[in-house]
Coordinates of C-alpha atoms in Angstrom, one line a residue:
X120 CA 100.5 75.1 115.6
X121 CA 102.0 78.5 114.6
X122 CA 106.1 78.4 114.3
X123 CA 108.0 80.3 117.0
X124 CA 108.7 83.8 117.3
X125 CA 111.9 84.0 118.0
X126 CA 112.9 87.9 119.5
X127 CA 115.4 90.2 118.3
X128 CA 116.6 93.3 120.5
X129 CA 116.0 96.8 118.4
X130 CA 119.3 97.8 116.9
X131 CA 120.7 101.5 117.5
X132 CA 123.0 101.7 114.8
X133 CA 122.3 104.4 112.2
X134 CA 120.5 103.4 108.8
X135 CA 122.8 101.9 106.4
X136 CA 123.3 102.8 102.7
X137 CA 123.4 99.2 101.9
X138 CA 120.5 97.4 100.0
X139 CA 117.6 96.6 102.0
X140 CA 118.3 98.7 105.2
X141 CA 115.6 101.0 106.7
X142 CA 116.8 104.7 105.3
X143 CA 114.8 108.1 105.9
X144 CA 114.5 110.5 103.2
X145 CA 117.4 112.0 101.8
X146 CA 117.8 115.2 102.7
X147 CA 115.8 115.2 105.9
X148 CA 116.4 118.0 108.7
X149 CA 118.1 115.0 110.7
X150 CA 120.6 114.6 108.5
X151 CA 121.2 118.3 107.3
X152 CA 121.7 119.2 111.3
X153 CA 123.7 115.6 112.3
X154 CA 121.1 115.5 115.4
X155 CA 117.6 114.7 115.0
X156 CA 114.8 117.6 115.3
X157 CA 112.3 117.4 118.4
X158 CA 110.1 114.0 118.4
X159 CA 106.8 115.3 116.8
X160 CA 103.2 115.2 117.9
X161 CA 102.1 113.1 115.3
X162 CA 101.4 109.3 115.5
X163 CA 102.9 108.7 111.8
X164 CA 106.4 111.1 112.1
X165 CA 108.6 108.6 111.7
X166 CA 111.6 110.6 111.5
X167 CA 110.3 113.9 114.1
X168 CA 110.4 116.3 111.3
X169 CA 107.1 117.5 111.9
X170 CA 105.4 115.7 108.9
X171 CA 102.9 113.3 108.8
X172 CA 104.5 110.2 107.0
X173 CA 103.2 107.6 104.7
X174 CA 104.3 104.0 105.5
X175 CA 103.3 101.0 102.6
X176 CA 102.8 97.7 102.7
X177 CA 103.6 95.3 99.7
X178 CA 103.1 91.9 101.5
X179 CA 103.0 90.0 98.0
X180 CA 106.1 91.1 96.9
X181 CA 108.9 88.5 96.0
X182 CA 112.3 89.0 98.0
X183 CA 115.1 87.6 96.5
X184 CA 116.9 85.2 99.1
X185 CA 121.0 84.5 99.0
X186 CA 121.5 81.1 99.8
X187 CA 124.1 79.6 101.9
X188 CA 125.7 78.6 98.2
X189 CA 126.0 81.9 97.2
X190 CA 122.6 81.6 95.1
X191 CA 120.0 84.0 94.9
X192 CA 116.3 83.1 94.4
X193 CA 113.6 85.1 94.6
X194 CA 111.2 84.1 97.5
X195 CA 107.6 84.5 96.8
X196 CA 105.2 86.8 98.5
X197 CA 107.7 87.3 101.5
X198 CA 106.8 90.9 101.2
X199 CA 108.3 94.2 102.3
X200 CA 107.1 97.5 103.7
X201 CA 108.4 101.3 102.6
X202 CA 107.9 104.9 103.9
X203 CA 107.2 107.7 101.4
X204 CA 108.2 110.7 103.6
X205 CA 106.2 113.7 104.0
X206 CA 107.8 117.0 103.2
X207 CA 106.8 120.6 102.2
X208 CA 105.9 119.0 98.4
X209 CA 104.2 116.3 99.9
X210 CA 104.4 112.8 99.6
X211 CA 108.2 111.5 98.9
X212 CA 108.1 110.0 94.8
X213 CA 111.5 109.2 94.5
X214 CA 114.5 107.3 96.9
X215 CA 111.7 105.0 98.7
X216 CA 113.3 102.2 100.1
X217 CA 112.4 98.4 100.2
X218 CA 112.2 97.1 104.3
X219 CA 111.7 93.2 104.3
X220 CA 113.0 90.9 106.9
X221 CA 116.3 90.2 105.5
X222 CA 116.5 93.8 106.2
X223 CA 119.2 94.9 108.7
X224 CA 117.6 95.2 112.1
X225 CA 114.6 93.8 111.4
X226 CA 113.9 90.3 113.3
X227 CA 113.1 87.1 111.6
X228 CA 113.7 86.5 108.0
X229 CA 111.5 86.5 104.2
X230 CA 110.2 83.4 104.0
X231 CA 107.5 82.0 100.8
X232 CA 103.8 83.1 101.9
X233 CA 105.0 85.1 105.0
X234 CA 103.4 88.3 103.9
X235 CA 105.7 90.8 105.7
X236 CA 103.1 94.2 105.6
X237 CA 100.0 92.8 105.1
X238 CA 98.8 94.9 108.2
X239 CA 100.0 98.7 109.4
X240 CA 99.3 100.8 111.9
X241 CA 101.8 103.6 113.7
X242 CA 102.1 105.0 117.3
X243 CA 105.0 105.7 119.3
X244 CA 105.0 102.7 121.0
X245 CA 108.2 102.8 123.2
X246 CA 107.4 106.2 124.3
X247 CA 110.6 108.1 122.6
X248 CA 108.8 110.6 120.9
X249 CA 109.3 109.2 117.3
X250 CA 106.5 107.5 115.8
X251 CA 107.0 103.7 115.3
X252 CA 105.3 101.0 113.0
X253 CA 103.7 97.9 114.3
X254 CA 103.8 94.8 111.2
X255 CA 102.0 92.3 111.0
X256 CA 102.3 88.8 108.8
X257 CA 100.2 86.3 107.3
X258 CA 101.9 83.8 109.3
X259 CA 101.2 85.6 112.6
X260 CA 104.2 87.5 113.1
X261 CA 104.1 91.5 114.8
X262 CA 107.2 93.0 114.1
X263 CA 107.5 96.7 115.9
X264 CA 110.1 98.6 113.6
X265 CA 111.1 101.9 115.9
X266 CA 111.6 105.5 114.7
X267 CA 114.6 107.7 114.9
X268 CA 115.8 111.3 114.1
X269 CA 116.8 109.1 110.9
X270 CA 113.4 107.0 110.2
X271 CA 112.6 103.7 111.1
X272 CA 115.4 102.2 112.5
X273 CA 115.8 98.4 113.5
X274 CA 113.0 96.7 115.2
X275 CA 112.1 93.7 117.4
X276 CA 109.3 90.9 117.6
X277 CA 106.6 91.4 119.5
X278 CA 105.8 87.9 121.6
X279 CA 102.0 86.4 121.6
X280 CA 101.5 85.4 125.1
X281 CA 98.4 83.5 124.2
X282 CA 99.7 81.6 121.0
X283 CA 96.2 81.5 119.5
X284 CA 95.2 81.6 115.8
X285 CA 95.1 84.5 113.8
X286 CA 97.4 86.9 115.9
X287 CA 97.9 90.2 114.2
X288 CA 94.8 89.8 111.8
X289 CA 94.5 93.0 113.2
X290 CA 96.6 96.2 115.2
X291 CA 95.3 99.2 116.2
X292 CA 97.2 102.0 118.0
X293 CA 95.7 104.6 120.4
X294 CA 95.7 105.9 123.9
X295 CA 92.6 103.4 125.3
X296 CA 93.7 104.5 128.4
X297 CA 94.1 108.0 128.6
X298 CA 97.5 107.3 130.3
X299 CA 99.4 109.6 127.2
X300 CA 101.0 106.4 126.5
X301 CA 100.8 104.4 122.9
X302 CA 98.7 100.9 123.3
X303 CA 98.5 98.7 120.5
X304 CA 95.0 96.1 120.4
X305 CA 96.0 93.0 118.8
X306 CA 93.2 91.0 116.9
X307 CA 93.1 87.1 116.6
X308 CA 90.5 84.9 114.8
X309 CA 88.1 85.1 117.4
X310 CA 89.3 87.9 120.1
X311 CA 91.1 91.3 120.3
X312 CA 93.5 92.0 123.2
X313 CA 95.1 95.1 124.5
X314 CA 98.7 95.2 124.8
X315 CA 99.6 98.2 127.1
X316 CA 102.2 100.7 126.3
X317 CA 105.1 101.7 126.7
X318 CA 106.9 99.0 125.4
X319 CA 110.4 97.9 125.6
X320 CA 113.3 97.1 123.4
X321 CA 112.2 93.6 123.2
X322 CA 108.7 94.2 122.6
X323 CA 107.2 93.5 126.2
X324 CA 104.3 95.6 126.7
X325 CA 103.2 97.2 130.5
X326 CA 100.6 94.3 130.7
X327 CA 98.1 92.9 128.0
X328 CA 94.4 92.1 128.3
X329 CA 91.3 90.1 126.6
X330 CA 88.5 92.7 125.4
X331 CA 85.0 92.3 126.1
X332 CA 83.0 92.5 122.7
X333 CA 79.8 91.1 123.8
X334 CA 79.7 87.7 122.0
X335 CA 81.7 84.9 122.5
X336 CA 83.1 83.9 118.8
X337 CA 83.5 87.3 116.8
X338 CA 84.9 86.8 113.2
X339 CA 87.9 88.7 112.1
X340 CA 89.1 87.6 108.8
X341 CA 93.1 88.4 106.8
X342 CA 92.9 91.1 104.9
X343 CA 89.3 92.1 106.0
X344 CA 89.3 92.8 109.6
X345 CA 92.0 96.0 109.5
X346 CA 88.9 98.0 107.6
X347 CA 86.2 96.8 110.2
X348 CA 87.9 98.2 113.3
X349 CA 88.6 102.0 113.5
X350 CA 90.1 103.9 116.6
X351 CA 88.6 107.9 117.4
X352 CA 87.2 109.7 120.5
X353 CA 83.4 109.3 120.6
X354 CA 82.5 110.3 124.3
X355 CA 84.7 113.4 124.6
X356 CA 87.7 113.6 126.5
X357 CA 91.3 112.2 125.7
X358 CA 90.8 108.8 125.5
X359 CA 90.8 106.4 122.4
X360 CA 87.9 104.5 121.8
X361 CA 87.1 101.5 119.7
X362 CA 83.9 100.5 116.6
X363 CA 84.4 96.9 115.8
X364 CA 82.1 95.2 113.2
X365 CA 82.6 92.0 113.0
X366 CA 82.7 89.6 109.9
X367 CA 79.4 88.1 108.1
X368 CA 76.9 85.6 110.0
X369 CA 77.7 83.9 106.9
X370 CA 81.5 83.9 106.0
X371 CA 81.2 81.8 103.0
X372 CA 78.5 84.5 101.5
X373 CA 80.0 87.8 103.4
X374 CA 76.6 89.7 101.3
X375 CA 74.4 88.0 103.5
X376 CA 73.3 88.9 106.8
X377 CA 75.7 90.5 109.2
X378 CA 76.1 91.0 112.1
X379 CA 75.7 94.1 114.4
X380 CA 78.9 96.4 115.7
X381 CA 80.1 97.1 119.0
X382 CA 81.7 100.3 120.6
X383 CA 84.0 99.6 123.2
X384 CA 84.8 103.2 124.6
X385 CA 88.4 103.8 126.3
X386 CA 89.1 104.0 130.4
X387 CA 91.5 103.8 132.6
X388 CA 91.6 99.7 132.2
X389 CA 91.2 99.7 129.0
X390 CA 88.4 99.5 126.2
X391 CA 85.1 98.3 128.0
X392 CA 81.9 97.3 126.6
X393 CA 79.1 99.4 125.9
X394 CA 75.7 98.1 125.7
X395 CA 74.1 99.9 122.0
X396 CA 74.8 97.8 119.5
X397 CA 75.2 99.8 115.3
X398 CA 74.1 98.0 112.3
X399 CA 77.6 96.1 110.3
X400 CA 79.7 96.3 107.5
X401 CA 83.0 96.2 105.8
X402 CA 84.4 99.6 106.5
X403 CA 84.4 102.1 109.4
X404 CA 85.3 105.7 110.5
X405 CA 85.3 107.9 113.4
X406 CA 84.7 112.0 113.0
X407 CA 82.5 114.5 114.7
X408 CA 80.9 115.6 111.7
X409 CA 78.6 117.6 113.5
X410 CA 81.1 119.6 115.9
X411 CA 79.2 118.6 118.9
X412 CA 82.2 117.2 120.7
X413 CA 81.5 113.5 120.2
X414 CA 82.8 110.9 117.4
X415 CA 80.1 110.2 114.7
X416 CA 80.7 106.5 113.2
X417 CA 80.4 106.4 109.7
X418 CA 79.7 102.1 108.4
X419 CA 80.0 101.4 105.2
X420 CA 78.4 98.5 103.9
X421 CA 79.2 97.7 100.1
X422 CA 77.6 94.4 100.2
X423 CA 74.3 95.7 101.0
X424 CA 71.6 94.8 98.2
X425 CA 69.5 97.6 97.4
X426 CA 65.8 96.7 95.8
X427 CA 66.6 94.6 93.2
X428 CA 70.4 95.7 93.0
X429 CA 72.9 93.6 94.2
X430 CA 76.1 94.9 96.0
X431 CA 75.3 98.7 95.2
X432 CA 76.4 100.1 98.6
X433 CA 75.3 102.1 101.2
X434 CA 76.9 104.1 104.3
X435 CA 75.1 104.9 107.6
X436 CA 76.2 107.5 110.5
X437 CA 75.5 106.7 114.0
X438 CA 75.9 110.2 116.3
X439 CA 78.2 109.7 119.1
X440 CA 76.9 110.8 122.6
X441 CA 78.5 110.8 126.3
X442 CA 77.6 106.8 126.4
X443 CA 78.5 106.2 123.1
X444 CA 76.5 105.7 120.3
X445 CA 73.5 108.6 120.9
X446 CA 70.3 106.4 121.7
X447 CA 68.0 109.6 120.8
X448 CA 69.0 110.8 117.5
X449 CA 68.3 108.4 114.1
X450 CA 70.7 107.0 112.0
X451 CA 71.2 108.3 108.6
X452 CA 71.5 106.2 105.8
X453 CA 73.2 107.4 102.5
X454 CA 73.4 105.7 99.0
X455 CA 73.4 106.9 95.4
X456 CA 69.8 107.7 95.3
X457 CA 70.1 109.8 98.0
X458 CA 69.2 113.4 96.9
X459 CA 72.5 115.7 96.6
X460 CA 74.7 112.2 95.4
X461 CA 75.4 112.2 92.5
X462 CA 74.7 109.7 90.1
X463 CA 72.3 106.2 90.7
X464 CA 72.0 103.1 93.0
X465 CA 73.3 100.2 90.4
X466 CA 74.7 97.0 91.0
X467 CA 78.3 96.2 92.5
X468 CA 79.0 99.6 92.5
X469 CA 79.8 99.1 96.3
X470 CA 79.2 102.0 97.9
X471 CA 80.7 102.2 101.4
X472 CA 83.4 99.7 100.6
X473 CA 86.1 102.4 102.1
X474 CA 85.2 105.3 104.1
X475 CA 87.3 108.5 105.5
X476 CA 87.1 111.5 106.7
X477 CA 88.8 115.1 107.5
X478 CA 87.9 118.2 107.2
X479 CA 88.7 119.3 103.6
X480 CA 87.0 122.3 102.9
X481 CA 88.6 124.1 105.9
X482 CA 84.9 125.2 107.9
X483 CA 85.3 123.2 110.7
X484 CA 83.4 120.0 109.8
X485 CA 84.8 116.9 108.5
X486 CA 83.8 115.2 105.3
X487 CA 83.2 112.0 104.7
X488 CA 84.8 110.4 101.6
X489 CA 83.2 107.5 100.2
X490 CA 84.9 104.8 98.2
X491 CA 82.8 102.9 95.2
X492 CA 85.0 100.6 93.2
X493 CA 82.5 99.8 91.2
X494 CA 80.6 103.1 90.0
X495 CA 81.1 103.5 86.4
X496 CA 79.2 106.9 85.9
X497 CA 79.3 109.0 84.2
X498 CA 82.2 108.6 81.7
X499 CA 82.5 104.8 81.8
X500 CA 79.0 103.3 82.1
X501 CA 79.5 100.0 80.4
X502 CA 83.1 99.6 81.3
X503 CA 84.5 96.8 83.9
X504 CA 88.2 97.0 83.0
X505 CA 88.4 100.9 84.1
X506 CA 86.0 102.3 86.5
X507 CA 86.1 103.4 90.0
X508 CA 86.3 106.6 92.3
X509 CA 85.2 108.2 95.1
X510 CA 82.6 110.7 96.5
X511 CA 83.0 113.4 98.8
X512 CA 79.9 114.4 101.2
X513 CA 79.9 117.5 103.4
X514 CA 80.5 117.7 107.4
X515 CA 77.6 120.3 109.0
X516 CA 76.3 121.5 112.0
X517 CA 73.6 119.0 111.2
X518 CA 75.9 116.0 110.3
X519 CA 76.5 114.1 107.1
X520 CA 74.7 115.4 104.0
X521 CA 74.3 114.5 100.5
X522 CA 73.5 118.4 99.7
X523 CA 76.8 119.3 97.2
X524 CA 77.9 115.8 97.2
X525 CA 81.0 115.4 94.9
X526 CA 81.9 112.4 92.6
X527 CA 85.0 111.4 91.5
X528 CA 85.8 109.1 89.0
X529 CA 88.6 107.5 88.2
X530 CA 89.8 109.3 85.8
X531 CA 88.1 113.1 86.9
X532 CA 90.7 115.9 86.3
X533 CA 92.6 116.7 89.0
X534 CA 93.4 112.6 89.2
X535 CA 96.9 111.1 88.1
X536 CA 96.0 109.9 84.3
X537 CA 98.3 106.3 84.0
X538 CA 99.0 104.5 81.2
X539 CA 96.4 101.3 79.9
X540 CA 93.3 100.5 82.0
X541 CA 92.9 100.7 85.9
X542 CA 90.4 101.4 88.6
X543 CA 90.0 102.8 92.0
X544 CA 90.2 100.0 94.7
X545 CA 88.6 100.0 97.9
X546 CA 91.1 101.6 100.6
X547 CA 90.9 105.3 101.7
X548 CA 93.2 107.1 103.7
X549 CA 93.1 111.0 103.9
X550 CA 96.1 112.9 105.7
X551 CA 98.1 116.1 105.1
X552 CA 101.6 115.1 104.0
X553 CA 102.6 118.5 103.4
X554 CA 101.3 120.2 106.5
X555 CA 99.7 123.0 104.6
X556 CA 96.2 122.4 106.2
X557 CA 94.9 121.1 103.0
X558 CA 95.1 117.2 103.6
X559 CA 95.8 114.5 100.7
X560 CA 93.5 111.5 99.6
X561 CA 95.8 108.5 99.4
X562 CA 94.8 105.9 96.9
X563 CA 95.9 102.5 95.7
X564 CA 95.7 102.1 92.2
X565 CA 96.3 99.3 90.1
X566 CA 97.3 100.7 86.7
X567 CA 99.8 99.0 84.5
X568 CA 101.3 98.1 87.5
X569 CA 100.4 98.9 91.5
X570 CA 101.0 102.5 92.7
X571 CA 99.3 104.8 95.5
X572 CA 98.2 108.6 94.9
X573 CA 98.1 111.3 97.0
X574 CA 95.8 113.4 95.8
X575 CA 95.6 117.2 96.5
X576 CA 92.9 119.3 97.6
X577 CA 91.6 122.5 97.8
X578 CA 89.1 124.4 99.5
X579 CA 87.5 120.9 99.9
X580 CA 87.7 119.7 96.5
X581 CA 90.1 117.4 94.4
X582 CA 92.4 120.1 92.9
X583 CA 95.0 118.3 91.0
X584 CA 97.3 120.7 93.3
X585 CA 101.0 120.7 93.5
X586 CA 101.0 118.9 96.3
X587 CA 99.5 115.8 94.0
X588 CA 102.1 112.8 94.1
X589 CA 102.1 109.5 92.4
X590 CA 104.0 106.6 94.5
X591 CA 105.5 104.0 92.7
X592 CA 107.6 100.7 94.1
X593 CA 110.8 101.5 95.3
X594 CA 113.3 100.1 92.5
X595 CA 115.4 97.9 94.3
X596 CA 117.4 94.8 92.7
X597 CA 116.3 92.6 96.2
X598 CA 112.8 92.9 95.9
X599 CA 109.9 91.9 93.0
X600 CA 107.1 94.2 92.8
X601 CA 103.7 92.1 93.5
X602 CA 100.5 92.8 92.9
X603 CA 99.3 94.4 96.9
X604 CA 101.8 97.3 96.8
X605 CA 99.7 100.0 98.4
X606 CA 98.3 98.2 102.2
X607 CA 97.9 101.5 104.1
X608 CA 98.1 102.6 107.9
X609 CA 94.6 102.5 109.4

């Protein structure tokens, strides 16, 4: 049986200097004016500066723990969570600071194994006009930390009313809806559940609700299920809607079969089934690559075994359509043989094991960017220490193509160049930090040690810009680095 929950009312004292508290970026147009700007429009402004704001999750950090003898021991894997703030240079380097849950404000306490960021996602959930960040644990904690004219500022637990396994496996925020009001969709082993915004100081949503995904035991796995669920506006109008691919027919051997997605499309109660079904995956992502006015649904299935090789990758597109997924137009299916992509179908170069998208070349139509942790080509063929990248493929009137398809590897210029041997994992996140219209590819990296890029662009290609940040830990005395430094917003 999962441990109590036990609730803390969100603080409204300002940030503290001390170690450990939740402090915004120094130097923020709060603090230069002593009153905070006006709440932003964006679902990750945690401080209502008008910048979009990168939140990190290290949930395999160590925290170190003062006991009630005056003895301090490091904790492992408690884990922590920081902001790097977005500004006119981008992405904040320098002053990030370490959140756990020894942290002023924020409920419960680090605890071995507990995992504290293993799962993100942001939405102004009590309806303030700040954008807030829901946490969730590997021991089945969701932590809501609220924003402020000074950052994220104190926070509160957010109660399971169904005490069943697996809560917060996965959170989603959105408008499902179309209310103008933040929801958050909780996932459990087996289920997903709306919990209705606005929420109050103590967590308590409006009212919650089961989902309807068309089968009776669905499979969402830690660490796994965030990437398999991704929020975006297929039908038109201004409600959220929902892709959920569900884990392997055969978790034990996630390559084999699996099984087929659903699309639960946003109303006034809430996400409802829709009857097309879209082949699975591992990774999923919502954009109207076509400019028709309905979401596109990009899958990306790394584990897919193409002729004889295993785990090369491939992505497919489904076109969105007033219903949903558009019955009358065929999939597309993209790998590394496809002509335009550059480079060759080989195996484990996993293909499709993160997908993005936004429009980077400015015309209109989103591309989709394509993570491959495995692709050595062409500068390290026989390599498996370094390796890695990503690729870029155009938006058009016609959809996805593979025509002018970029590569990236992990070490193509216009890339940070660290120290010793590392390679490009599989998480993707794009997002413009510095509100100059050209938006940033955020990337975890394990180098010498964990760090996260945010890579510029230009004119839609990697342009090792000024705008280019690396991200490293904070350096704080109270917490250890780990290994996971880098679990992104999705």
């Amino acid at each position: 049986m999962r441990r109590h929950i036990r609730h803390a009312i969100a603080i409204t004292a300002v940030a503290t200097a001390l170690t450990g508290g939740l402090l915004a970026f120094p130097g923020t147009q709060a603090e230069a004016a002593g009153t905070g700007p006006a709440p932003s429009r964006y679902s990750d402004d945690f401080n209502g500066d008008g910048y979009h704001d990168l939140a990190i999750g290290a949930p395999d950090a160590s925290v170190n723990v003062t006991g009630t003898d005056g003895a301090t021991a490091a904790v492992g894997k408690a884990g922590y969570i920081t902001v790097s703030y977005g500004g006119k240079s981008g992405a904040q380097k320098t002053g990030l600071k370490a959140v756990t849950q020894n942290s002023p404000g924020v409920p419960g306490d680090a605890a071995q194994g507990r995992g504290f960021g293993q799962v993100l996602t942001s939405g102004d959930f009590n309806a303030d006009g700040y954008a807030d960040l829901a946490v969730g644990t590997r021991d089945e904690q969701v932590i809501l930390l609220w924003g402020s004219a000074t950052g994220l500022k104190g926070g509160t637990a957010m109660a399971d009313p169904q005490n069943l396994s697996g809560y917060g496996v996965v959170l989603k925020a959105g408008d499902f809806t179309g209310d103008g009001k933040t929801d958050l969709v909780v996932g459990y082993s087996t289920s997903l559940r709306l919990f209705r915004g606005p929420f109050t100081a103590d967590g308590a949503p409006v009212s919650t609700k089961k989902l309807d995904l068309g089968r009776k035991y669905p499979v969402f796995l830690p660490g796994d299920a965030q990437n398999r669920i991704a929020v975006g506006r297929i039908n038109k109008g201004s409600i959220d809607d929902l892709v959920v691919l569900f884990g392997s027919v055969h978790p034990v051997r996630p390559g084999d079969v699996r099984e087929r997605g659903r699309v639960l499309l946003g109303s006034p109660s809430g996400p409802r089934f829709s009857p097309v079904t879209i082949r699975g995956g591992n990774s999923v992502a919502i954009a109207d690559f076509d400019k028709d006015g309905y979401g596109d649904i990009a899958v990306g299935d790394a584990e897919t075994q193409i002729d004889t090789e295993a785990a090369a990758g491939l992505v497919r597109v489904n076109f969105g359509s007033a219903d949903g997924v558009d019955e009358n137009r065929s999939m597309r299916t993209f790998n590394e043989d496809t002509p335009g992509i550059p480079g060759g179908v080989d195996k484990g170069d996993r293909f499709g094991s993160a997908v993005a998208a936004a429009d980077l070349n400015l015309d209109g139509y989103p591309e989709l960017v394509v993570g491959a942790p495995g692709e050595r080509k062409s500068t390290c063929e026989h390599c498996y220490i370094s390796g890695g990248g990503f690729y870029v493929l155009k938006g058009t009137s016609k959809g996805v193509t593979g025509s002018g398809a970029t590569w990236y590897a992990h070490n193509a210029p216009g890339l940070p160049r660290p120290a010793g041997t590392y390679r490009i994992p599989s998480q993707l996140k794009v997002t413009d930090l510095n509100n100059d219209k050209q938006p940033e590819i955020t990337i975890p990296v394990q180098a010498s040690g964990p760090e996260v890029w945010s890579v510029g662009t230009k004119s839609g290609k990697v342009a090792g810009t000024s705008t280019t940040r690396v991200v490293k830990p904070p350096v704080a005395s109270h917490v250890g680095t780990g290994s996971e430094f880098g679990v992104l917003v999705r």
